[in-house]
Coordinates of C-alpha atoms and ligand atoms in Angstrom, one line a residue:
M1 CA 9.3 -10.2 -22.1
H2 CA 10.4 -8.3 -19.0
A3 CA 8.0 -5.7 -17.3
E4 CA 11.0 -3.3 -17.2
N5 CA 10.8 -3.3 -21.3
R6 CA 7.2 -2.9 -21.9
R7 CA 4.8 0.2 -21.2
I8 CA 2.2 -0.6 -18.5
V9 CA -1.0 1.6 -18.2
A10 CA -3.1 1.4 -15.1
L11 CA -6.3 2.8 -14.6
A12 CA -7.1 3.5 -11.0
G13 CA -9.7 5.4 -8.9
G14 CA -9.8 5.1 -5.1
V15 CA -8.2 3.2 -2.6
G16 CA -8.4 -0.3 -4.0
G17 CA -7.0 0.9 -7.3
A18 CA -4.1 2.7 -5.6
K19 CA -3.0 -0.4 -3.8
L20 CA -2.7 -2.3 -7.0
A21 CA -0.8 0.7 -8.8
D22 CA 1.6 0.6 -5.9
G23 CA 2.2 -3.2 -6.4
L24 CA 2.5 -2.7 -10.0
A25 CA 5.0 0.3 -9.7
H26 CA 7.1 -1.8 -7.5
H27 CA 7.8 -4.2 -10.4
C28 CA 7.6 -1.8 -13.3
R29 CA 8.9 1.4 -11.8
T30 CA 9.3 4.0 -14.5
N31 CA 7.7 2.0 -17.1
L32 CA 4.2 2.3 -15.5
T33 CA 1.9 5.0 -16.4
I34 CA -1.0 5.5 -14.1
I35 CA -4.2 7.2 -15.3
G36 CA -6.5 8.7 -12.6
N37 CA -9.9 9.7 -12.1
V38 CA -10.8 13.2 -11.6
A39 CA -14.4 13.2 -11.5
D40 CA -14.6 13.2 -7.7
D41 CA -12.7 16.1 -7.5
L42 CA -14.2 19.1 -5.5
E43 CA -13.4 22.7 -4.5
L44 CA -13.3 23.6 -0.9
W45 CA -12.4 27.0 0.7
G46 CA -11.0 28.0 -2.8
L47 CA -8.7 24.8 -2.9
R48 CA -9.0 22.3 -5.8
I49 CA -9.0 18.8 -4.1
C50 CA -8.2 15.8 -6.4
P51 CA -8.6 12.7 -3.8
D52 CA -8.1 9.9 -6.2
L53 CA -4.8 11.4 -7.8
D54 CA -3.6 12.1 -4.3
T55 CA -4.8 8.6 -3.0
V56 CA -2.5 7.1 -5.5
M57 CA 0.2 9.5 -4.8
Y58 CA 0.3 9.1 -1.1
T59 CA -0.1 5.2 -1.5
L60 CA 2.9 5.0 -3.9
V61 CA 5.3 6.8 -1.3
G62 CA 3.9 5.1 1.8
L63 CA 2.4 8.4 3.0
A64 CA -1.3 7.2 2.8
N65 CA -3.3 6.8 6.2
P66 CA -3.3 2.8 6.6
K67 CA -6.7 3.1 8.6
T68 CA -8.6 5.0 5.8
G69 CA -6.5 4.4 2.7
W70 CA -7.1 8.2 1.8
G71 CA -5.2 11.3 3.4
V72 CA -1.7 11.4 4.9
Q73 CA -0.7 9.1 7.8
D74 CA -0.8 10.8 11.4
D75 CA -2.0 14.1 9.8
S76 CA -3.2 16.7 12.3
F77 CA -6.3 18.6 11.9
A78 CA -5.7 21.9 13.4
M79 CA -6.5 23.9 10.2
L80 CA -9.9 22.2 10.1
D81 CA -10.4 22.9 13.8
M82 CA -9.9 26.8 13.3
L83 CA -12.2 26.7 10.3
A84 CA -14.8 25.0 12.6
T85 CA -14.0 28.0 15.0
Y86 CA -15.0 30.1 12.4
G87 CA -18.5 28.4 12.0
E88 CA -17.5 26.5 8.8
N89 CA -19.0 23.2 8.2
I90 CA -16.1 20.8 8.3
W91 CA -17.8 17.7 6.7
F92 CA -14.7 16.8 4.5
K93 CA -11.9 15.7 6.5
L94 CA -8.7 17.7 5.2
G95 CA -5.6 17.1 7.3
D96 CA -3.0 19.8 7.6
K97 CA -0.2 17.9 5.6
D98 CA -2.8 17.0 3.1
T99 CA -3.8 20.6 2.5
A100 CA -0.2 21.6 1.7
T101 CA -0.8 19.4 -1.5
H102 CA -4.2 21.2 -2.3
I103 CA -2.7 24.6 -1.6
L104 CA 0.3 24.1 -3.8
R105 CA -1.9 22.4 -6.6
T106 CA -4.2 25.3 -6.6
Y107 CA -1.6 27.9 -6.6
W108 CA 0.1 26.2 -9.6
L109 CA -3.2 25.9 -11.5
R110 CA -3.9 29.6 -10.7
Q111 CA -0.5 30.4 -12.4
G112 CA -1.8 28.6 -15.5
M113 CA -0.3 25.1 -15.2
R114 CA -2.1 22.3 -16.3
L115 CA -3.5 19.6 -13.9
T116 CA -1.2 17.1 -15.7
E117 CA 1.8 19.3 -15.2
V118 CA 0.9 20.0 -11.7
T119 CA 0.5 16.3 -10.8
Q120 CA 3.8 15.5 -12.4
R121 CA 5.5 18.2 -10.3
L122 CA 3.8 17.1 -7.0
S123 CA 4.3 13.4 -7.8
R124 CA 8.1 13.9 -8.8
A125 CA 8.5 15.9 -5.6
L126 CA 7.5 13.0 -3.5
G127 CA 9.8 10.6 -5.4
I128 CA 7.4 8.5 -7.5
E129 CA 9.2 7.1 -10.3
A130 CA 5.7 5.9 -12.2
T131 CA 4.0 8.5 -14.2
L132 CA 0.7 9.6 -12.5
L133 CA -1.7 11.5 -15.1
P134 CA -4.9 12.9 -14.6
V135 CA -7.4 11.5 -17.4
T136 CA -8.3 14.9 -18.6
D137 CA -7.2 18.6 -17.5
D138 CA -10.9 19.5 -18.0
D139 CA -13.6 19.7 -15.6
V140 CA -15.7 16.7 -15.3
R141 CA -17.7 15.8 -12.2
T142 CA -19.6 12.8 -11.0
I143 CA -23.2 13.4 -10.1
V144 CA -25.5 10.9 -8.7
Q145 CA -29.3 10.9 -9.5
T146 CA -30.5 9.4 -6.0
D147 CA -34.2 9.1 -4.3
E148 CA -33.2 12.5 -2.7
G149 CA -32.4 13.8 -6.0
E150 CA -29.4 15.1 -7.6
L151 CA -26.2 15.0 -5.6
D152 CA -22.5 15.7 -6.5
F153 CA -20.3 12.9 -5.5
Q154 CA -18.5 13.9 -2.4
T155 CA -21.9 15.0 -0.9
Y156 CA -23.4 11.7 -1.7
F157 CA -20.2 9.7 -0.7
V158 CA -18.7 11.7 2.4
A159 CA -21.6 14.0 3.6
R160 CA -24.4 11.5 3.1
K161 CA -22.3 8.4 3.5
C162 CA -23.8 6.8 0.2
E163 CA -27.2 6.3 2.2
P164 CA -29.5 7.7 -0.5
V165 CA -30.4 5.2 -3.1
L166 CA -28.7 5.3 -6.3
E167 CA -30.9 5.8 -9.4
S168 CA -28.1 6.7 -11.9
V169 CA -24.5 8.2 -12.5
H170 CA -23.7 10.8 -14.9
F171 CA -20.5 12.7 -15.5
R172 CA -21.0 16.6 -16.0
G173 CA -18.8 18.1 -18.5
I174 CA -17.9 14.7 -20.1
E175 CA -19.0 16.0 -23.7
R176 CA -16.5 18.9 -23.7
A177 CA -13.6 16.8 -21.9
T178 CA -10.6 15.9 -23.8
L179 CA -7.9 13.2 -23.3
T180 CA -4.5 14.9 -22.6
P181 CA -1.6 14.5 -25.1
E182 CA 0.0 12.5 -22.4
V183 CA -2.9 10.0 -21.9
K184 CA -3.1 9.7 -25.6
A185 CA 0.8 8.9 -25.9
A186 CA 0.7 6.4 -22.8
I187 CA -2.3 4.6 -24.7
E188 CA -0.4 4.5 -27.8
E189 CA 2.7 3.1 -26.3
A190 CA 1.0 0.7 -24.0
S191 CA 1.6 -3.1 -24.3
L192 CA -0.7 -3.9 -21.3
V193 CA -3.5 -2.3 -19.8
V194 CA -4.6 -3.0 -16.0
I195 CA -7.9 -1.9 -14.7
C196 CA -7.5 -1.8 -10.9
P197 CA -10.1 -3.0 -8.7
S198 CA -11.5 0.3 -8.3
N199 CA -15.3 1.1 -8.3
P200 CA -16.6 0.5 -12.0
F201 CA -19.4 3.2 -11.8
V202 CA -17.7 6.1 -10.2
S203 CA -13.9 5.3 -10.5
I204 CA -13.2 3.6 -13.8
D205 CA -16.3 4.6 -16.0
P206 CA -15.4 8.4 -15.5
I207 CA -11.9 7.7 -16.9
L208 CA -13.5 5.5 -19.8
A209 CA -15.9 8.0 -20.7
V210 CA -13.5 10.8 -21.5
E211 CA -13.5 11.1 -25.4
N212 CA -14.5 7.6 -25.6
L213 CA -11.3 6.2 -24.1
R214 CA -13.0 2.8 -23.9
A215 CA -13.1 2.6 -27.6
R216 CA -9.7 3.8 -28.2
L217 CA -8.4 1.4 -25.6
W218 CA -10.0 -1.6 -27.4
A219 CA -8.8 -0.3 -30.9
Q220 CA -5.1 -0.6 -29.4
A221 CA -5.4 -4.6 -29.6
V222 CA -3.2 -5.2 -26.4
P223 CA -4.1 -7.3 -23.5
I224 CA -6.6 -5.4 -21.2
V225 CA -6.8 -7.0 -17.6
A226 CA -9.6 -6.0 -14.9
V227 CA -9.3 -6.9 -11.5
S228 CA -12.8 -7.3 -9.5
P229 CA -13.2 -5.0 -6.5
I230 CA -15.9 -7.4 -5.7
I231 CA -15.0 -10.5 -3.5
G232 CA -17.6 -12.9 -2.3
G233 CA -20.4 -10.5 -3.4
E234 CA -19.2 -7.8 -1.4
A235 CA -16.9 -4.9 -2.1
V236 CA -13.7 -5.1 -0.5
K237 CA -14.1 -1.3 0.3
G238 CA -16.8 1.4 -0.5
P239 CA -20.3 1.5 -2.1
A240 CA -19.5 -0.7 -5.3
A241 CA -21.7 -3.7 -4.1
K242 CA -24.4 -1.3 -3.0
M243 CA -24.5 0.5 -6.1
F244 CA -24.7 -2.9 -8.1
R245 CA -27.7 -3.8 -6.1
E246 CA -29.5 -0.3 -6.5
L247 CA -28.6 -0.3 -10.3
G248 CA -30.7 -3.8 -10.5
Q249 CA -27.6 -6.2 -10.7
T250 CA -26.5 -8.7 -8.2
P251 CA -23.1 -7.5 -7.0
S252 CA -20.6 -10.2 -8.0
A253 CA -17.4 -10.5 -10.0
L254 CA -19.5 -11.9 -12.9
A255 CA -21.2 -8.5 -12.8
V256 CA -18.2 -6.6 -12.8
A257 CA -16.8 -8.9 -15.7
H258 CA -20.2 -8.1 -17.6
H259 CA -19.6 -4.4 -16.9
Y260 CA -16.4 -4.6 -18.9
A261 CA -17.2 -7.3 -21.5
G262 CA -16.3 -6.2 -24.9
L263 CA -13.2 -4.3 -23.8
I264 CA -11.2 -6.8 -21.5
S265 CA -9.2 -9.7 -22.7
H266 CA -8.5 -10.9 -19.2
F267 CA -10.1 -11.1 -15.8
V268 CA -8.5 -11.5 -12.4
L269 CA -11.1 -13.5 -10.2
D270 CA -10.6 -14.0 -6.6
E271 CA -10.1 -17.8 -5.7
R272 CA -13.4 -17.1 -3.2
D273 CA -15.2 -16.9 -6.4
A274 CA -13.6 -19.4 -8.4
D275 CA -17.2 -20.8 -9.3
Q276 CA -17.8 -17.9 -11.3
R277 CA -14.9 -18.8 -13.6
D278 CA -16.9 -20.6 -16.5
A279 CA -19.7 -18.0 -16.5
I280 CA -16.9 -15.3 -17.0
E281 CA -14.9 -17.1 -19.6
A282 CA -18.2 -17.6 -21.5
L283 CA -17.9 -13.8 -22.0
G284 CA -15.0 -14.5 -24.3
V285 CA -12.4 -13.4 -21.5
H286 CA -9.5 -15.4 -20.1
V287 CA -9.7 -15.9 -16.2
V288 CA -6.9 -15.8 -13.9
V289 CA -7.9 -17.0 -10.6
T290 CA -6.0 -15.9 -7.4
D291 CA -5.9 -14.4 -4.0
T292 CA -6.8 -10.7 -4.8
L293 CA -7.2 -9.4 -1.3
M294 CA -4.6 -6.8 -0.9
Q295 CA -4.0 -6.4 3.3
T296 CA -0.4 -5.9 3.1
A297 CA 2.3 -4.4 0.9
E298 CA 3.5 -7.8 0.2
D299 CA -0.1 -8.8 -1.1
R300 CA 0.2 -5.7 -3.7
R301 CA 3.3 -6.9 -5.0
R302 CA 2.4 -10.4 -5.3
L303 CA -0.8 -9.8 -6.9
A304 CA 0.9 -7.2 -9.2
Q305 CA 3.6 -10.0 -10.0
E306 CA 1.0 -12.6 -10.7
I307 CA -0.8 -10.3 -13.3
L308 CA 2.4 -9.7 -15.0
E309 CA 3.4 -13.3 -15.0
H310 CA 0.2 -14.5 -16.3
L311 CA 0.4 -12.0 -19.3
E312 CA 4.3 -13.1 -19.6
Y313 CA 5.5 -9.7 -18.6
V314 CA 8.1 -10.7 -16.0
Ligands
LIG401 N1 -13.7 10.1 2.7 C1 -14.4 10.4 3.7 O1 -15.2 9.3 3.9 N2 -14.4 11.3 4.7 C2 -13.7 12.4 4.5 O2 -13.9 13.1 5.3 C3 -12.9 12.5 3.4 C4 -11.8 13.4 3.2 C5 -10.9 13.2 2.3 C6 -9.9 14.2 2.2 C7 -9.1 14.3 1.1 C8 -9.0 13.1 0.3 O3 -7.9 13.0 -0.8 C9 -9.8 12.0 0.2 C10 -10.7 12.1 1.4 N3 -11.8 11.1 1.5 C11 -12.6 11.0 2.4 C12 -12.0 10.2 0.6 C13 -12.6 10.5 -0.8 O4 -13.9 10.9 -0.5 C14 -12.7 9.1 -1.6 O5 -11.5 8.4 -1.8 C15 -12.7 9.2 -3.1 O6 -13.3 10.4 -3.5 C16 -13.4 8.0 -3.5 O7 -12.6 7.2 -4.5

């Protein structure tokens, strides 16, 4: 079965997730739907900022800053400098070009558009062929309980550099949040679901938690493949390994597989972690061993192709 004939759904959070989504988009083009996390969204100076949706968007059009993985390449920071002149705390680095996205998003939301429509407009204007959908149009926010008390996600992640010790994570607003009709349709039409190598606790779980998407996906009875964001016991990027440790688990690909056990049918394990294959297979999951480190655009495409090939989609 060819990738171009089948609907592929990818769940993606931050930088690692966006890279694999980019690889998948190369092969699947318009047949790919990416469902993005909105629980690390924030409002600054009246602007609605959606870091994970923007990271996917910028990565797919080659606009992402290659050094950070987020923000726009070669952006300037004149607006932020002026805000600092006014005495504002500029802890969250908003580039000038990036801010155009937040201005337009906020303007359209205030005109009454849903975040789904706004995201479609922005991504189509940038030339993205895949469909990028926020998992919900409702407000959901990741709140972390730490040894320094409760912090909203971006304060913990950016302002406090993930230094406070994590005790638990919850998603404010999750009880009332609903999946969009677009997400429900994408799930119903999906013939393969890929959980990208994003942080399980703060990127993927807030997607899976909306209207119990996790149970809905499982009920679809289609292959669900997860790619580990942990290689050799360390996160490729970000605080995932630290979070596993602080939540009382040894960070490993096996721990990631455990996290998704009962949901996934397949797991993509990095060749450096091949010794964990048997333990993961014992969870009742098919294991694909390959090089999962995505350093170049070519790596993203190769990894995406291998996943699609293993699941007989190319
Ligand atoms: N991450 C940082 O570590 N420092 C920043 O100042 C920062 C600014 C920023 C602006 C726009 C954007 O889309 C992302 C930004 N990020 C920044 C990354 C963001 O915090 C993370 O990518 C995610 O929220 C984690 O998935």
